[in-house]
GROMACS .gro file of C-alpha atoms in nm:
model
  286
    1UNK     CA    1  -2.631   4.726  -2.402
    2UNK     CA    2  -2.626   4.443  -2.104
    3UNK     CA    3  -2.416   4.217  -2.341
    4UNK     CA    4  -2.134   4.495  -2.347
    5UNK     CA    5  -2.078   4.492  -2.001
    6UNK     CA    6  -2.101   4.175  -1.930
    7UNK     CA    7  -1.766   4.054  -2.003
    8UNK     CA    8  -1.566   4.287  -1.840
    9UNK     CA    9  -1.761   4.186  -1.514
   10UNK     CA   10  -1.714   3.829  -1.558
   11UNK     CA   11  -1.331   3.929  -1.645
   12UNK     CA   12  -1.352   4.158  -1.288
   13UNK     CA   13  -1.497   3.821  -1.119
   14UNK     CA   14  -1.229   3.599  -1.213
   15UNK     CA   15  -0.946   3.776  -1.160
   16UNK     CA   16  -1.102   3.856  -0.814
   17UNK     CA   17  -1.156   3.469  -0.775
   18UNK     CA   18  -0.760   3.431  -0.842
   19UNK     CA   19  -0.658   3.651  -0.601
   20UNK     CA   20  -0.855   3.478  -0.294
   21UNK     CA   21  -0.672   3.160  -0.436
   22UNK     CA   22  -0.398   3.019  -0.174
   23UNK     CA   23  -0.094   2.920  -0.336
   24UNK     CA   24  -0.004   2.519  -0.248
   25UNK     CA   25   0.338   2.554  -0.117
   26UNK     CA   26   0.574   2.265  -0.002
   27UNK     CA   27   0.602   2.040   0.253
   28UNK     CA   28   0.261   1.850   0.153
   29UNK     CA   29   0.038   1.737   0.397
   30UNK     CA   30  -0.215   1.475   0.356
   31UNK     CA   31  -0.436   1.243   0.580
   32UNK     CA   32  -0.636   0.952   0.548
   33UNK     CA   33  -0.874   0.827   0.815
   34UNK     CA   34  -1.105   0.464   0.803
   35UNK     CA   35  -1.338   0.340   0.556
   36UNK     CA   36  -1.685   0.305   0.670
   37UNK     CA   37  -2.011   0.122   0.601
   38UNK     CA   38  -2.344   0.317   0.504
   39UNK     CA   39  -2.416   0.258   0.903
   40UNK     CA   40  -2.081   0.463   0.980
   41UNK     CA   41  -1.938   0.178   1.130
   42UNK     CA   42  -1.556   0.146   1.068
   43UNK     CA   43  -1.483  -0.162   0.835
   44UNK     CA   44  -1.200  -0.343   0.879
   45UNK     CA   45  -0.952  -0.295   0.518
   46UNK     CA   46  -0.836  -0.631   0.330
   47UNK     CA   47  -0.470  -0.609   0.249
   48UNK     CA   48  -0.348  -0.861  -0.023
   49UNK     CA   49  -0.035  -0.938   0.024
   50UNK     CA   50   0.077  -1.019  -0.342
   51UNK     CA   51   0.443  -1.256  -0.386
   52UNK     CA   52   0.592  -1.247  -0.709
   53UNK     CA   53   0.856  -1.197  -0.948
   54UNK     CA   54   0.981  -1.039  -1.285
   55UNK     CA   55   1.093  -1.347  -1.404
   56UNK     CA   56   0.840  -1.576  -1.298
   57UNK     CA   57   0.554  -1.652  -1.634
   58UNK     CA   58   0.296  -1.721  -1.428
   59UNK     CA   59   0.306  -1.393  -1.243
   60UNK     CA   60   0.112  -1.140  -1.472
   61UNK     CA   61  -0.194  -1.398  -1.420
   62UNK     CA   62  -0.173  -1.295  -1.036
   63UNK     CA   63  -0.117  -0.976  -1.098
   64UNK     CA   64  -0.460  -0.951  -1.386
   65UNK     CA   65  -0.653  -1.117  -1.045
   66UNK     CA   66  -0.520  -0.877  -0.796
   67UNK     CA   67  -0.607  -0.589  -1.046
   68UNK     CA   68  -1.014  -0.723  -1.040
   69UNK     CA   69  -1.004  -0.722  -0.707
   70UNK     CA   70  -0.892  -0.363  -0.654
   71UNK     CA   71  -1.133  -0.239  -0.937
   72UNK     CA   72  -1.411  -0.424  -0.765
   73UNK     CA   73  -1.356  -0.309  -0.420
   74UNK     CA   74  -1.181   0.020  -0.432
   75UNK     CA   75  -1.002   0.168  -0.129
   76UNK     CA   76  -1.154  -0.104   0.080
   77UNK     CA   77  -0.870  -0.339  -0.043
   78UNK     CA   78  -0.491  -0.278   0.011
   79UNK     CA   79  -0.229  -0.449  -0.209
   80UNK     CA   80   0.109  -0.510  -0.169
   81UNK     CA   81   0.375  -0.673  -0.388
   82UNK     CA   82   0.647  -0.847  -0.251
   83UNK     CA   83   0.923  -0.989  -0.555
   84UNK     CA   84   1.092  -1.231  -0.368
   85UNK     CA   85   1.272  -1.603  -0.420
   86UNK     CA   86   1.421  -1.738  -0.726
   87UNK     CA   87   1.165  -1.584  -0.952
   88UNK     CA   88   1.271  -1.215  -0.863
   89UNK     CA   89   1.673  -1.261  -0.949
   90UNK     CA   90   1.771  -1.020  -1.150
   91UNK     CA   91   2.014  -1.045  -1.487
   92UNK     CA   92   2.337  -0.850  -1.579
   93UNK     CA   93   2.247  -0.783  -1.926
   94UNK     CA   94   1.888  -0.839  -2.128
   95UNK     CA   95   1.566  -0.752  -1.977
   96UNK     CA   96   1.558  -0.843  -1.587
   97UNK     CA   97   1.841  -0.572  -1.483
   98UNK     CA   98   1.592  -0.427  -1.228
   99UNK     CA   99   1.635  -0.495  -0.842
  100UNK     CA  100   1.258  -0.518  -0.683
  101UNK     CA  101   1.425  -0.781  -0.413
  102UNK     CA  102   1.444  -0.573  -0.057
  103UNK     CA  103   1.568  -0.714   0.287
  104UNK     CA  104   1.196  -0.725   0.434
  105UNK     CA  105   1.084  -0.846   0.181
  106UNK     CA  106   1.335  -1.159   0.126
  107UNK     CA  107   1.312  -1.192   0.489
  108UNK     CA  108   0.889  -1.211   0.510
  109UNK     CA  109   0.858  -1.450   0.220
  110UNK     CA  110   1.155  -1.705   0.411
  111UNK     CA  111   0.917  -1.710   0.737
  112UNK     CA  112   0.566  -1.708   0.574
  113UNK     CA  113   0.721  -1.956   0.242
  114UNK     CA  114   0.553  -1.826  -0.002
  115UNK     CA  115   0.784  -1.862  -0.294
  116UNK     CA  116   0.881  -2.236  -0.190
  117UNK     CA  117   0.516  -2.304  -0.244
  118UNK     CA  118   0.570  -2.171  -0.627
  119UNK     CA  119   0.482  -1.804  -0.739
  120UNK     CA  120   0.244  -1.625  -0.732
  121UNK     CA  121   0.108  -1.654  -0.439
  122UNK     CA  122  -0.078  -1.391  -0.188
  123UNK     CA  123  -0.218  -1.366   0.180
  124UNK     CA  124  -0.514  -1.207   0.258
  125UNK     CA  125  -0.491  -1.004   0.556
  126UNK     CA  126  -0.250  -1.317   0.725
  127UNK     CA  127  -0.520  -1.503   0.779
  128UNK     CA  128  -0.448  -1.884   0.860
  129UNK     CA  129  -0.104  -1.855   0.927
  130UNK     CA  130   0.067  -2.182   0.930
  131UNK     CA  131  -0.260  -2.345   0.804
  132UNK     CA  132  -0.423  -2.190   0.510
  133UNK     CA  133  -0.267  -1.879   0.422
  134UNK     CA  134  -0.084  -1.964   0.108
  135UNK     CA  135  -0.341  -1.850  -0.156
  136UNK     CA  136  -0.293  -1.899  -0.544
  137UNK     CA  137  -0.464  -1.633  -0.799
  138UNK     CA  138  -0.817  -1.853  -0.803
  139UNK     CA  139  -0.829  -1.863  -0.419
  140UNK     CA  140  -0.766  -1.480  -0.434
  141UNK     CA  141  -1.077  -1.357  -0.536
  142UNK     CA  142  -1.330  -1.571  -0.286
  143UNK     CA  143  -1.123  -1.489   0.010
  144UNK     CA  144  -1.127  -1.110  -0.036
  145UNK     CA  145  -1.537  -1.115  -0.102
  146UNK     CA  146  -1.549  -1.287   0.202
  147UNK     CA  147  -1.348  -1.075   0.390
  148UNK     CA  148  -1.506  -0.761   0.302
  149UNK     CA  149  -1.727  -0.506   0.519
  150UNK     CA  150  -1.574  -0.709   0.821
  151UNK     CA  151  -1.608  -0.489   1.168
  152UNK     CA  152  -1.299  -0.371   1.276
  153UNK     CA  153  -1.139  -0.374   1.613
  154UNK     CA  154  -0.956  -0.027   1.566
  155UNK     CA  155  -0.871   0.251   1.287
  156UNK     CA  156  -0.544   0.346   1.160
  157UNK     CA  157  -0.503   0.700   1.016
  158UNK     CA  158  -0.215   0.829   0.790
  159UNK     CA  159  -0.076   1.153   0.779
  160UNK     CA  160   0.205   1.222   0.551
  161UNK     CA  161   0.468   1.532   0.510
  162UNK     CA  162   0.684   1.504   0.211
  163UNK     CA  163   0.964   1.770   0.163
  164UNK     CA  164   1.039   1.761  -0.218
  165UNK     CA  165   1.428   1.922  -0.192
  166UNK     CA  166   1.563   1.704   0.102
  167UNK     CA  167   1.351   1.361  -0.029
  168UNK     CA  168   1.256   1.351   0.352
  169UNK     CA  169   0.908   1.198   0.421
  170UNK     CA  170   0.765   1.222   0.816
  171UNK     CA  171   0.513   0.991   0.878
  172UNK     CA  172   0.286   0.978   1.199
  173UNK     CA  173   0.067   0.686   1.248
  174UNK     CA  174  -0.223   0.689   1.496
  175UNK     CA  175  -0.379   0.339   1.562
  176UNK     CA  176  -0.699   0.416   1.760
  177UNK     CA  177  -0.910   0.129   1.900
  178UNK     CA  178  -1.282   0.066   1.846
  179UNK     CA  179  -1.378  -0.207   2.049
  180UNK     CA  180  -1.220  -0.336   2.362
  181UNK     CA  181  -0.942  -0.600   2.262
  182UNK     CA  182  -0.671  -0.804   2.420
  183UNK     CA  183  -0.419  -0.902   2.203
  184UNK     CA  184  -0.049  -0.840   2.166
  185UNK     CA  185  -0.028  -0.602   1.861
  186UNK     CA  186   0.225  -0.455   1.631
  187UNK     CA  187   0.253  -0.186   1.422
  188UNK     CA  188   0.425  -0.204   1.047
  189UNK     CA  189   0.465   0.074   0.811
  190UNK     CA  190   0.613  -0.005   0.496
  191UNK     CA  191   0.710   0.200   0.147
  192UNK     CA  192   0.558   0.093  -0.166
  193UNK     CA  193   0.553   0.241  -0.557
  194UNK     CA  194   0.318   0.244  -0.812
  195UNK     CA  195   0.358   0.221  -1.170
  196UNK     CA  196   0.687   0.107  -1.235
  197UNK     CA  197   0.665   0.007  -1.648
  198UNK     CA  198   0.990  -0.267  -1.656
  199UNK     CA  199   1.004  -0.601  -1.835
  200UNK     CA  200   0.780  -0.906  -1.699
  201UNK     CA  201   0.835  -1.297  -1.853
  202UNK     CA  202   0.500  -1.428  -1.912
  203UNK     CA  203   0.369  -1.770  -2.000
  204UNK     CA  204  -0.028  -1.682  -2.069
  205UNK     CA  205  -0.095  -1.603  -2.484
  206UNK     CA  206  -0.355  -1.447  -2.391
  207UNK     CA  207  -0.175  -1.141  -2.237
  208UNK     CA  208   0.118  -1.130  -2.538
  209UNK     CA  209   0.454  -1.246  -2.619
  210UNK     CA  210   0.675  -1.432  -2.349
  211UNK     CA  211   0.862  -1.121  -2.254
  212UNK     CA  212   0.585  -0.796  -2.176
  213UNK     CA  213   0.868  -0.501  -2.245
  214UNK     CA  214   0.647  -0.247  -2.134
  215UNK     CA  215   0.462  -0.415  -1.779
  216UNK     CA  216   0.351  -0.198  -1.545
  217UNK     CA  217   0.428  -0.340  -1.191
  218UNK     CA  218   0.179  -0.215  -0.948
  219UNK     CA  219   0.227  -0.166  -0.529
  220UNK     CA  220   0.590  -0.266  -0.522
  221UNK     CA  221   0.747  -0.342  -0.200
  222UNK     CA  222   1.044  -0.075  -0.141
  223UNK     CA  223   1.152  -0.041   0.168
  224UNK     CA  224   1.045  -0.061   0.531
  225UNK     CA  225   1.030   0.205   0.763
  226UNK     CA  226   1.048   0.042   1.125
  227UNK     CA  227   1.162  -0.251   1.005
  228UNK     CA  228   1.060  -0.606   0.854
  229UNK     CA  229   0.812  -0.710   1.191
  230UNK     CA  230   0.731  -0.358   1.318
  231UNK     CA  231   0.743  -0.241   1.661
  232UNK     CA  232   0.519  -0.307   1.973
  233UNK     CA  233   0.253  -0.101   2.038
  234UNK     CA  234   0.089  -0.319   2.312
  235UNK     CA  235   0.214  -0.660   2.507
  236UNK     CA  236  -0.149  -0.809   2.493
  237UNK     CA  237  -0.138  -0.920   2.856
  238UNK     CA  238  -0.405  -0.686   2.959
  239UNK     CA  239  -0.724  -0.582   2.812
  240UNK     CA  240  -0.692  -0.269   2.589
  241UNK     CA  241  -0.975   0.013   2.670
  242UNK     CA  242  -1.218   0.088   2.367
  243UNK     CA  243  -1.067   0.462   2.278
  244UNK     CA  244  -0.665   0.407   2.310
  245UNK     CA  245  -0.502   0.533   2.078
  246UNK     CA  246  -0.132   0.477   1.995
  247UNK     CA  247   0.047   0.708   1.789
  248UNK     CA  248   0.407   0.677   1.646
  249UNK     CA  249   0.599   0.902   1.416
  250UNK     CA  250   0.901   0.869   1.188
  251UNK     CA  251   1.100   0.991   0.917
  252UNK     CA  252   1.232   0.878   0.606
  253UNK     CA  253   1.440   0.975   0.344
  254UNK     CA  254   1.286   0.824   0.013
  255UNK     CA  255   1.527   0.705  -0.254
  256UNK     CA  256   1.535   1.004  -0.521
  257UNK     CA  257   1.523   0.753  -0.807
  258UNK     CA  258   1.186   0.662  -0.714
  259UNK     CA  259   0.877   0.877  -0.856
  260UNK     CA  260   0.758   1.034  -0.566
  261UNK     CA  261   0.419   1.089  -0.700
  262UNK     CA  262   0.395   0.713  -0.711
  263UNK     CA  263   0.514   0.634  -0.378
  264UNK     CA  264   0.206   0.536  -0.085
  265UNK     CA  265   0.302   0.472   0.298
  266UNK     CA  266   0.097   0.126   0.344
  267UNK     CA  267   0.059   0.078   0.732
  268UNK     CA  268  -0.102  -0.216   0.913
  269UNK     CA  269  -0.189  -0.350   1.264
  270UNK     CA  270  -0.107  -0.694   1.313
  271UNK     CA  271  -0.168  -0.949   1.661
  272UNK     CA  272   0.152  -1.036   1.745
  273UNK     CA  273   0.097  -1.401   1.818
  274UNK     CA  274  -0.087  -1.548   1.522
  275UNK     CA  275   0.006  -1.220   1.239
  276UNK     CA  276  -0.329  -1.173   1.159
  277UNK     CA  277  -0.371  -0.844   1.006
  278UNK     CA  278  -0.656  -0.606   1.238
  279UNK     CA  279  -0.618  -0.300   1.047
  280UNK     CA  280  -0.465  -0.155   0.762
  281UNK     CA  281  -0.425   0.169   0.576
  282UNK     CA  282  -0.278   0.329   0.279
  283UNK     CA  283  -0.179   0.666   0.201
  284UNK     CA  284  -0.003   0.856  -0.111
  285UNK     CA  285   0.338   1.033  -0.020
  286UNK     CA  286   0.205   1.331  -0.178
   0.00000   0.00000   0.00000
């Protein structure tokens, strides 16, 4: 007799369950705040800064390296991929018809050199600019592990409203700082996509035939939003409190041939003089 009722209260509880339910509507709003130690301590993000090209062989070993490193670390590391120089040309006809090439982009690799030096080739947060910051894939790994769970001088937090008829995206950035610092430092906030599957040349056996059809080319450089060097948030001549926070917002009307659900706002605090990277975040469009 208890089994016969039972379903039509479980029936009763569900549809009572579905009815409580808010409905999702657009715009989409999402956040993203700091990563932090098991102390609670903010850590201070790695960004890889990954050059390359769809016509360059060597690239897909770069691009198996950068991979590891993501899988190993998570959200604690930030990539980017820049297809710049000779190596990112594109063809009229046959497999390389795609444009990855953008104007920050083209512009970033001619101050840093990167491609000059021979693709791929990465930064890691800027670090040695003008010395040692031109990494190949087997520097790539050792400099990230030894850049991880690094304090950080500030957090950067993300918050992203995407309005799916219009393709606009409004983006607010709040840079907030932890400990007291005095440097000059700029802001950059920059478009990237995920998961585009186009041809890639390749020169390693080991990954398949010398053209990969079917590559999937992961954290591509699009566009930037306030431009290729960012915008001041602070001339660096006096000392900035611990607890300032700078905020900037802006808005963005995303290319409807990309896949929005692909597209992340990557965002970064640099020092102005030397273009070492203080903070960095990342955050999906929707």
């Amino acid at each position: 007799m208890k089994q016969r009722y039972l379903f039509p209260i479980v029936i009763l509880a569900w549809l009572l369950f579905l009815l409580s339910c808010d409905k999702i509507e657009p715009p989409y709003v999402v956040a993203t705040g700091g990563t932090v130690d098991p102390g609670g301590n903010i850590i201070k993000k790695v960004l890889v800064e990954e050059y390359t090209g769809h016509q360059c062989p060597n690239c897909p070993r770069g691009a198996v390296v950068v991979d590891q490193i993501q899988k190993t670390y998570g959200s604690k590391v930030i990539v980017m991929s820049v297809h710049a120089g000779f190596f990112a040309r594109t063809s009229s006809t046959g497999y390389y018809t795609a444009e990855y090439r953008t104007i920050p982009g083209t512009e970033m690799d001619n101050f840093f050199g990167l491609s000059n030096a021979g693709l791929p080739k990465g930064m890691i947060n800027r670090s040695g600019f003008n010395t040692n910051h031109l990494l190949g894939p087997d520097d790539l790994s050792s400099v990230v592990a030894a850049a991880i769970n690094m304090p950080a001088p500030m957090s950067l937090q993300i918050t992203n409203t995407y309005h799916d008829a219009s393709f606009l995206a409004q983006i607010q950035v709040e840079a907030k700082t932890i400990t007291k610092i005095k440097r000059k430092l700029m802001l950059s906030v920059f478009i990237v996509q995920d998961s585009i599957i186009s041809p890639q040349k390749n020169g390693l056996p080991e990954l398949g035939p010398d053209v990969l059809v079917n590559f999937v080319h992961r954290h591509v450089l699009r566009a930037a939003v306030n431009g290729t060097w960012g915008e001041e948030l602070h001339a660096g001549q006096q000392d900035i409190p611990t607890g300032t926070s700078f905020t900037k917002s802006y808005q963005y009307t995303m290319n409807p041939a990309w896949n929005a659900k692909h597209i992340g706002i990557v965002a970064f605090v640099y020092d102005g003089e030397n273009y070492e990277i203080l903070q960095a975040a990342e955050k999906h469009l929707k």
